[in-house]
PDB file of C-alpha atoms in Angstrom:
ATOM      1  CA  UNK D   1       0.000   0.000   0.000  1.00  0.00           C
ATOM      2  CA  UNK D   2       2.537   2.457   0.733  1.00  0.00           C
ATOM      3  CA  UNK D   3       4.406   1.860  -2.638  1.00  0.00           C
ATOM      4  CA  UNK D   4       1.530   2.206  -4.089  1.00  0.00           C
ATOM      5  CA  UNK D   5       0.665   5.790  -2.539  1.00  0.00           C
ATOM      6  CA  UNK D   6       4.807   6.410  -3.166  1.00  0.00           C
ATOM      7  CA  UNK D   7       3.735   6.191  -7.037  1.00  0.00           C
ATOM      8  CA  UNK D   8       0.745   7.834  -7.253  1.00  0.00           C
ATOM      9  CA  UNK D   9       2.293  10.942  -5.499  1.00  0.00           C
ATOM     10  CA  UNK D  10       5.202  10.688  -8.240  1.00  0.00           C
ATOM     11  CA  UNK D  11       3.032  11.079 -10.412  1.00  0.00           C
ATOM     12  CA  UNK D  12       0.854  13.632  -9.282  1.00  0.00           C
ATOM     13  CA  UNK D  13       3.870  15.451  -8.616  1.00  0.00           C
ATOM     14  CA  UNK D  14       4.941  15.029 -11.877  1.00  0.00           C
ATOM     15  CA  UNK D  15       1.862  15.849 -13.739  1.00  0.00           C
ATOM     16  CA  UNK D  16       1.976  19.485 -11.547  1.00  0.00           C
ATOM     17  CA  UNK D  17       4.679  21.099 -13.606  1.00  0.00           C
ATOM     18  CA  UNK D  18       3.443  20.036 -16.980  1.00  0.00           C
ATOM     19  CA  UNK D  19       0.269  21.476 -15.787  1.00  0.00           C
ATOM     20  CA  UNK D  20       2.184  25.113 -15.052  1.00  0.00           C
ATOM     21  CA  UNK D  21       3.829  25.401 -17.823  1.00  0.00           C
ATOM     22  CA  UNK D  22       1.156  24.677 -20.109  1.00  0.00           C
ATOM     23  CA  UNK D  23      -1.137  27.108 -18.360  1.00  0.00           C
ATOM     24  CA  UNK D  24       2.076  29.636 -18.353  1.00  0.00           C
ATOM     25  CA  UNK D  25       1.952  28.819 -21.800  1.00  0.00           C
ATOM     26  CA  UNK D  26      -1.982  29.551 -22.681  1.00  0.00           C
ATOM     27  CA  UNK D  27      -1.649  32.443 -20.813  1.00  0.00           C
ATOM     28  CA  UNK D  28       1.530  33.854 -23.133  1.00  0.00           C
ATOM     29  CA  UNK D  29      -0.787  32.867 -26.288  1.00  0.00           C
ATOM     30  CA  UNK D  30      -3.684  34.774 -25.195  1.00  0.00           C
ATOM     31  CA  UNK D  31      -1.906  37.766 -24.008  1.00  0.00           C
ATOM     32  CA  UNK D  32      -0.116  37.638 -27.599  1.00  0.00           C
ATOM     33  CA  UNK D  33      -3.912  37.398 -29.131  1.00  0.00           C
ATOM     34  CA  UNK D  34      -5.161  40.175 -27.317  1.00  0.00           C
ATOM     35  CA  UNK D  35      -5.183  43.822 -28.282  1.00  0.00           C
ATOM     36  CA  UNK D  36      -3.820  46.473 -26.972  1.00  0.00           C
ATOM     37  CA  UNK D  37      -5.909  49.174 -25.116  1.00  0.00           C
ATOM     38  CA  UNK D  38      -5.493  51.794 -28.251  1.00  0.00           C
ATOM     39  CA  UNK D  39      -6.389  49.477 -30.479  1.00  0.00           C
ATOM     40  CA  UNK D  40      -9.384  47.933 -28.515  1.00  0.00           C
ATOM     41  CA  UNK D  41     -10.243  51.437 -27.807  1.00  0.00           C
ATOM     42  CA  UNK D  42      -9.791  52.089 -31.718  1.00  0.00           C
ATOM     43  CA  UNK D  43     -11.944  49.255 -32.391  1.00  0.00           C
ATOM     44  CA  UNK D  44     -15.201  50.144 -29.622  1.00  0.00           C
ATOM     45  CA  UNK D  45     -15.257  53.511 -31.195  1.00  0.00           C
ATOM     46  CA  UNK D  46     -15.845  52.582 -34.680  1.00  0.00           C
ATOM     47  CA  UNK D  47     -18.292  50.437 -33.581  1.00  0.00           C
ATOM     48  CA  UNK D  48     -20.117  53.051 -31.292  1.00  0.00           C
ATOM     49  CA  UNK D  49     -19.711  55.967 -34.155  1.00  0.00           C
ATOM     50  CA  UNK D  50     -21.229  53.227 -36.809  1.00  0.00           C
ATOM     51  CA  UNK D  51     -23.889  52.471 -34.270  1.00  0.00           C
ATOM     52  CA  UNK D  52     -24.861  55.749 -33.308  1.00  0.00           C
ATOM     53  CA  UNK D  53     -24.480  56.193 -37.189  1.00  0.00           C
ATOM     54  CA  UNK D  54     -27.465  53.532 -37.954  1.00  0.00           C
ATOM     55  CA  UNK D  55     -29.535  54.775 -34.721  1.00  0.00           C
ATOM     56  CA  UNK D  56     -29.193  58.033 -35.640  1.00  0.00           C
ATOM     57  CA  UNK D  57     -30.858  57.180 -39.544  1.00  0.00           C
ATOM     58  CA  UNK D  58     -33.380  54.843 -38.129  1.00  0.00           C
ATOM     59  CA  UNK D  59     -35.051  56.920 -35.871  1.00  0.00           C
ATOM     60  CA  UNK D  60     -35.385  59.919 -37.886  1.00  0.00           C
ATOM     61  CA  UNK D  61     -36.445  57.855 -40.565  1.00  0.00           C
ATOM     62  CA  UNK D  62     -38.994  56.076 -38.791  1.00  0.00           C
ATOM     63  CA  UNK D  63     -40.304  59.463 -37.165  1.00  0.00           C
ATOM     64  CA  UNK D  64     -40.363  61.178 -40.394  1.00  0.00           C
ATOM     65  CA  UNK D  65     -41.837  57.879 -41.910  1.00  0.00           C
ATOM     66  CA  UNK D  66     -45.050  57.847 -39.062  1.00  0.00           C
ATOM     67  CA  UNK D  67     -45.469  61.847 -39.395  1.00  0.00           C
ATOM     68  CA  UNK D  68     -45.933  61.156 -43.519  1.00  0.00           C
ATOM     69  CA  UNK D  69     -47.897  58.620 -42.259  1.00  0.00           C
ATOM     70  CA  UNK D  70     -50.304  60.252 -40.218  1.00  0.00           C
ATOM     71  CA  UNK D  71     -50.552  62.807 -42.990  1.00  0.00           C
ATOM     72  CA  UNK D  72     -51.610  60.666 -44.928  1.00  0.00           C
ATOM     73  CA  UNK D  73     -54.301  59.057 -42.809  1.00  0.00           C
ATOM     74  CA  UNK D  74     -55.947  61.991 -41.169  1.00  0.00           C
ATOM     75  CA  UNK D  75     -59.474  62.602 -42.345  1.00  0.00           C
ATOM     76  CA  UNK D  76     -60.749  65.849 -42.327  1.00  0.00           C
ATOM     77  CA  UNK D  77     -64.142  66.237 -43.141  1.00  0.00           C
ATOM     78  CA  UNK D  78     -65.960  69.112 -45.396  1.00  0.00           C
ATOM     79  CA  UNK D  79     -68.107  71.558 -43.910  1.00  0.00           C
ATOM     80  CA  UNK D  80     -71.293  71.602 -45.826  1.00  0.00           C
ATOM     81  CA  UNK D  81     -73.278  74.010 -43.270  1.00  0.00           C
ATOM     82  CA  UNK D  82     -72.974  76.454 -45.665  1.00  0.00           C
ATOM     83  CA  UNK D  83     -74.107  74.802 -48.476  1.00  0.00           C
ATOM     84  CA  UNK D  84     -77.158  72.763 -46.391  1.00  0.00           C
ATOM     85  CA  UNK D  85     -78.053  76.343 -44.648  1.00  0.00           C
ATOM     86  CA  UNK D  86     -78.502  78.150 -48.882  1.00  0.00           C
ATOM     87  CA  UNK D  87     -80.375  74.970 -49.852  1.00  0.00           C
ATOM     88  CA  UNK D  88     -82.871  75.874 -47.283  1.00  0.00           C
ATOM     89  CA  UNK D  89     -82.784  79.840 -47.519  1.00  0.00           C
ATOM     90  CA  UNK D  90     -82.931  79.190 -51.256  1.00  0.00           C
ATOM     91  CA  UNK D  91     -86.139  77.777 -50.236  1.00  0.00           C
ATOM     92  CA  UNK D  92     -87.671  80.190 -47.237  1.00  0.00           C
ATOM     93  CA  UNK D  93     -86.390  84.015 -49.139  1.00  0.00           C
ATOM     94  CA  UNK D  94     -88.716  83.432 -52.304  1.00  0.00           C
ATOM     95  CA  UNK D  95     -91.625  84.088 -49.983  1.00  0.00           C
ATOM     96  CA  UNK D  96     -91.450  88.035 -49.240  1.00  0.00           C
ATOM     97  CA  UNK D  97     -92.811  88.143 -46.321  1.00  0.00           C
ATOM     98  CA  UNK D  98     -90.201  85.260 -44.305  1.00  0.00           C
ATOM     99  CA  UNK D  99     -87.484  86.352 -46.425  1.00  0.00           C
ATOM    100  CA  UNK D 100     -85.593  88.612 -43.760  1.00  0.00           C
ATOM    101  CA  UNK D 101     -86.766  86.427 -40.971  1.00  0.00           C
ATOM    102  CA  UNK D 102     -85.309  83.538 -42.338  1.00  0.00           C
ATOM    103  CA  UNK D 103     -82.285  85.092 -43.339  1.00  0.00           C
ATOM    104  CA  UNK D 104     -81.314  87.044 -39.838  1.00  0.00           C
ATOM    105  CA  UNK D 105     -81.951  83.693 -38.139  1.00  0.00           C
ATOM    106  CA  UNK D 106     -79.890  81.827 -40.355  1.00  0.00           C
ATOM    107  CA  UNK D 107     -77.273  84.204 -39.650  1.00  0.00           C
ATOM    108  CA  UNK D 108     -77.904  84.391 -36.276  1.00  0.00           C
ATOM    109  CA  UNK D 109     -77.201  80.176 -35.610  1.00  0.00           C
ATOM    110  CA  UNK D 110     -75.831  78.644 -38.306  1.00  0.00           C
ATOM    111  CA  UNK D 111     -73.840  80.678 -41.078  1.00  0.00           C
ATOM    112  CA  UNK D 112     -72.627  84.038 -39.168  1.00  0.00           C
ATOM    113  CA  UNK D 113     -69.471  84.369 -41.473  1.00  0.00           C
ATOM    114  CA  UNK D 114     -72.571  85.197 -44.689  1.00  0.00           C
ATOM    115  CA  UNK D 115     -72.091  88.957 -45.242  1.00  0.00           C
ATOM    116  CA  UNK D 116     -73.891  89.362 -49.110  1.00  0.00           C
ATOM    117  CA  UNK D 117     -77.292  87.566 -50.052  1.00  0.00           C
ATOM    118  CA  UNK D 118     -78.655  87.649 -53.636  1.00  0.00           C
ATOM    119  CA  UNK D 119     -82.449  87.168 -53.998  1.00  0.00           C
ATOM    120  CA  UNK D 120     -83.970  85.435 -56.918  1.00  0.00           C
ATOM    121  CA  UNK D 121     -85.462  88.357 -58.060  1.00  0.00           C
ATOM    122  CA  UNK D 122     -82.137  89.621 -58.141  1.00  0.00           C
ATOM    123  CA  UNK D 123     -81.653  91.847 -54.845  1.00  0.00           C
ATOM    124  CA  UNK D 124     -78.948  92.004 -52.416  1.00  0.00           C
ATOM    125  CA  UNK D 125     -79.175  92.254 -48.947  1.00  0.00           C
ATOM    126  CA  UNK D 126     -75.774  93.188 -47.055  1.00  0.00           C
ATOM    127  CA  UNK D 127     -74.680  92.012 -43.540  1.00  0.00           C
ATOM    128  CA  UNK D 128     -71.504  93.073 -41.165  1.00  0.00           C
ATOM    129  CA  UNK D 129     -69.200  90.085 -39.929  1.00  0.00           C
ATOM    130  CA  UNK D 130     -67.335  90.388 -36.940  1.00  0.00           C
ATOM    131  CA  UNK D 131     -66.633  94.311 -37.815  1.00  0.00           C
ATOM    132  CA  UNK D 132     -64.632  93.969 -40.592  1.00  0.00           C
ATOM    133  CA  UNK D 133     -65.421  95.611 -44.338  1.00  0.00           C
ATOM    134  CA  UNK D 134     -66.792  92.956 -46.796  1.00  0.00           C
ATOM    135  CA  UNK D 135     -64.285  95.349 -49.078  1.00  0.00           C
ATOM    136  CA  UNK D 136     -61.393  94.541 -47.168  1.00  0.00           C
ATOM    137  CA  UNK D 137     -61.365  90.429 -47.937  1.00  0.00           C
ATOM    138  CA  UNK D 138     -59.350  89.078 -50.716  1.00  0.00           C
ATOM    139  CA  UNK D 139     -60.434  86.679 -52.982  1.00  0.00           C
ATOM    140  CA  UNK D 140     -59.254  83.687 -51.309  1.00  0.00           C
ATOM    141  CA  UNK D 141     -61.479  84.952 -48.584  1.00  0.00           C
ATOM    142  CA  UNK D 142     -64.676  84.800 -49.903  1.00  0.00           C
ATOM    143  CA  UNK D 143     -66.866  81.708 -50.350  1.00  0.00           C
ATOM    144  CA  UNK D 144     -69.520  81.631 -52.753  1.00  0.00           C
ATOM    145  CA  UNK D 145     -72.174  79.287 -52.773  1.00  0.00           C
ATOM    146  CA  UNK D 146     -75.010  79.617 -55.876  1.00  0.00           C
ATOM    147  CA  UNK D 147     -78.466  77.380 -55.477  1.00  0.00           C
ATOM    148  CA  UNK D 148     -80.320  77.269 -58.761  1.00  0.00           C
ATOM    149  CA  UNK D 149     -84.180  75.833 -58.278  1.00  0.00           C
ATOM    150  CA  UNK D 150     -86.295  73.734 -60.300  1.00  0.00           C
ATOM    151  CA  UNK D 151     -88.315  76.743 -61.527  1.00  0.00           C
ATOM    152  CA  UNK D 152     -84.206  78.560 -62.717  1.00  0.00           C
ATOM    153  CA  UNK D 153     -83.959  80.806 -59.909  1.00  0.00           C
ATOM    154  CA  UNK D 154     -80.930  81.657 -59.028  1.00  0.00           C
ATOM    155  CA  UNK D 155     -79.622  82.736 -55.064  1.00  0.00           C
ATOM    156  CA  UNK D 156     -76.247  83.441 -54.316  1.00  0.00           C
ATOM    157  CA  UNK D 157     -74.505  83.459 -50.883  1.00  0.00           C
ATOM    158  CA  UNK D 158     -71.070  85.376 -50.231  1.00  0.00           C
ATOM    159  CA  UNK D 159     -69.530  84.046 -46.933  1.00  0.00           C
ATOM    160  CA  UNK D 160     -66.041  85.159 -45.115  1.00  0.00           C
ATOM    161  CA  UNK D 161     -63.445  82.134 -44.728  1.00  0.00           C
ATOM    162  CA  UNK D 162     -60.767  84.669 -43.143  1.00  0.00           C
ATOM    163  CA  UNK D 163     -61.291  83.085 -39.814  1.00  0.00           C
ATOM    164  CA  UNK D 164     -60.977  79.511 -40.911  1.00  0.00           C
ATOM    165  CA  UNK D 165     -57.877  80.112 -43.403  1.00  0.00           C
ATOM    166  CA  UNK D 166     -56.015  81.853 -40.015  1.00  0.00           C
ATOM    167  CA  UNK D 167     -57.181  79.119 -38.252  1.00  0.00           C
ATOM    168  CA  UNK D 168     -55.733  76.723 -40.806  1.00  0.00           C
ATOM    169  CA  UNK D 169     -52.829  78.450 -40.947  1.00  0.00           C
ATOM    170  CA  UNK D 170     -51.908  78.973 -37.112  1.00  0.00           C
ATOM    171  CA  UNK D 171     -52.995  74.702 -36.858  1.00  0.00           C
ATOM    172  CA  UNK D 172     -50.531  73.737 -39.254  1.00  0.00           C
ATOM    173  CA  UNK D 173     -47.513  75.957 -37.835  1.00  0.00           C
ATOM    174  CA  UNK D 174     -47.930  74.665 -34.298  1.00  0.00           C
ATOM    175  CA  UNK D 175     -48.063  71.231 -36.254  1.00  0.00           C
ATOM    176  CA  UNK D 176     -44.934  72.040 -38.136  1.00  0.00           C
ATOM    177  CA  UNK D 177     -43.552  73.223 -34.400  1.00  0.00           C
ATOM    178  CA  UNK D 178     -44.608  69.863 -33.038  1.00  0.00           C
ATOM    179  CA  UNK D 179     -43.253  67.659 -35.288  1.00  0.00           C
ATOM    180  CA  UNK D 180     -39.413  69.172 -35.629  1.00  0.00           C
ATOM    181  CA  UNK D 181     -39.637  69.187 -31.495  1.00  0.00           C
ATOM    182  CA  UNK D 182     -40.425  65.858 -32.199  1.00  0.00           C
ATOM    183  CA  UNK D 183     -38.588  64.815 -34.150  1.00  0.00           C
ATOM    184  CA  UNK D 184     -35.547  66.354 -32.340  1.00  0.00           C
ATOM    185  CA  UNK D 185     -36.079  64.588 -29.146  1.00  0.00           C
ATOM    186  CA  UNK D 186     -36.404  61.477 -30.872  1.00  0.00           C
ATOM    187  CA  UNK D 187     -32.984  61.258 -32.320  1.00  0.00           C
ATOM    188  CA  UNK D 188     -31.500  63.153 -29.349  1.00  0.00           C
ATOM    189  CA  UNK D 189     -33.201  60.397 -27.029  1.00  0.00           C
ATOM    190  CA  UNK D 190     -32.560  57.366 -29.426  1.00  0.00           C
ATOM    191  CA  UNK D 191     -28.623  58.429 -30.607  1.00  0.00           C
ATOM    192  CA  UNK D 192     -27.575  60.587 -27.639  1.00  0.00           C
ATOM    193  CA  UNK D 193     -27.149  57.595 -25.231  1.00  0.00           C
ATOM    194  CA  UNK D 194     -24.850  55.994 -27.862  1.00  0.00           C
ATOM    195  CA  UNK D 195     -22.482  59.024 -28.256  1.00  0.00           C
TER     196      UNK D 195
END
């Protein structure tokens, strides 16, 4: 028994330095493998700078992609009051004695912005709007809706859009506004962590 042991430590003894020096020697391969700090550094920053790179692309591509988008999609109905409210006085004004009735209630709820009627018998009745000069709206302004009848008679209806153009307008700046914030904090959020 003690022979035995005698061997088996000889050879446990034995198999210790052949394990050192191959570990010693895995240890010299990998530190010959391995880069050095500039280069490793070299190597993370072209792969951050082509990441950020990509990010950067992607995300204002997709938010430019989902604003076109939602373009695109929005529905924005026509207002027909106008039109529905001259079917009706087109209607009511060829009896004299509802004619200004009709009209200044019309005005009153429903169509406010209507500053110039035309009769069928051909005379024009005149309203303010919002004390402004019918004189002093351009073209793009005005609104004109015409109702002929079954019988040919004509009415006309002059209406003021300048409130809804403004309107129009001052919606799609603060849109514009919107988006590029947007659109800005989305890259900045997206890319800045990777820079």
């Amino acid at each position: 028994d003690i022979t035995q042991k005698k061997s088996e430590s000889e050879q446990l003894s034995s198999n210790r330095p052949m394990k050192k020096s191959t570990f010693a020697e895995q240890m010299k391969k990998t530190i010959r493998k391995s880069p050095t700090k500039s280069s490793a550094r070299r190597v993370d920053s072209q792969v951050g700078s082509a990441m950020r790179e990509l990010t950067g692309q992607r995300v204002a591509l997709g938010i430019i992609f989902s604003l076109i988008l939602s373009a695109i999609l929005t529905y924005i109905e026509f207002d027909a009051t106008r039109t529905t409210a001259m079917i009706v006085l087109h209607n009511q004004t060829q009896n004299v004695r509802f004619a200004n009735a009709s009209l200044d209630m019309a005005r009153k709820n429903s169509i406010p912005t209507l500053f110039e009627y035309q009769f069928v018998d051909g005379s024009t009745r005149f309203f303010d709007i919002s004390g402004r000069q019918p004189g002093d709206l351009r073209d793009r302004e005005k609104f004109n809706v015409s109702i002929v009848g079954i019988d040919g008679g004509t009415t006309n209806g002059l209406f003021s859009q300048r409130d809804v153009i403004r309107d129009e307008a001052l919606v799609g700046f603060a849109a514009t506004i919107f988006i590029i914030i947007i659109w800005f904090l989305g890259v900045t959020a997206f890319a800045g962590p990777l820079m």
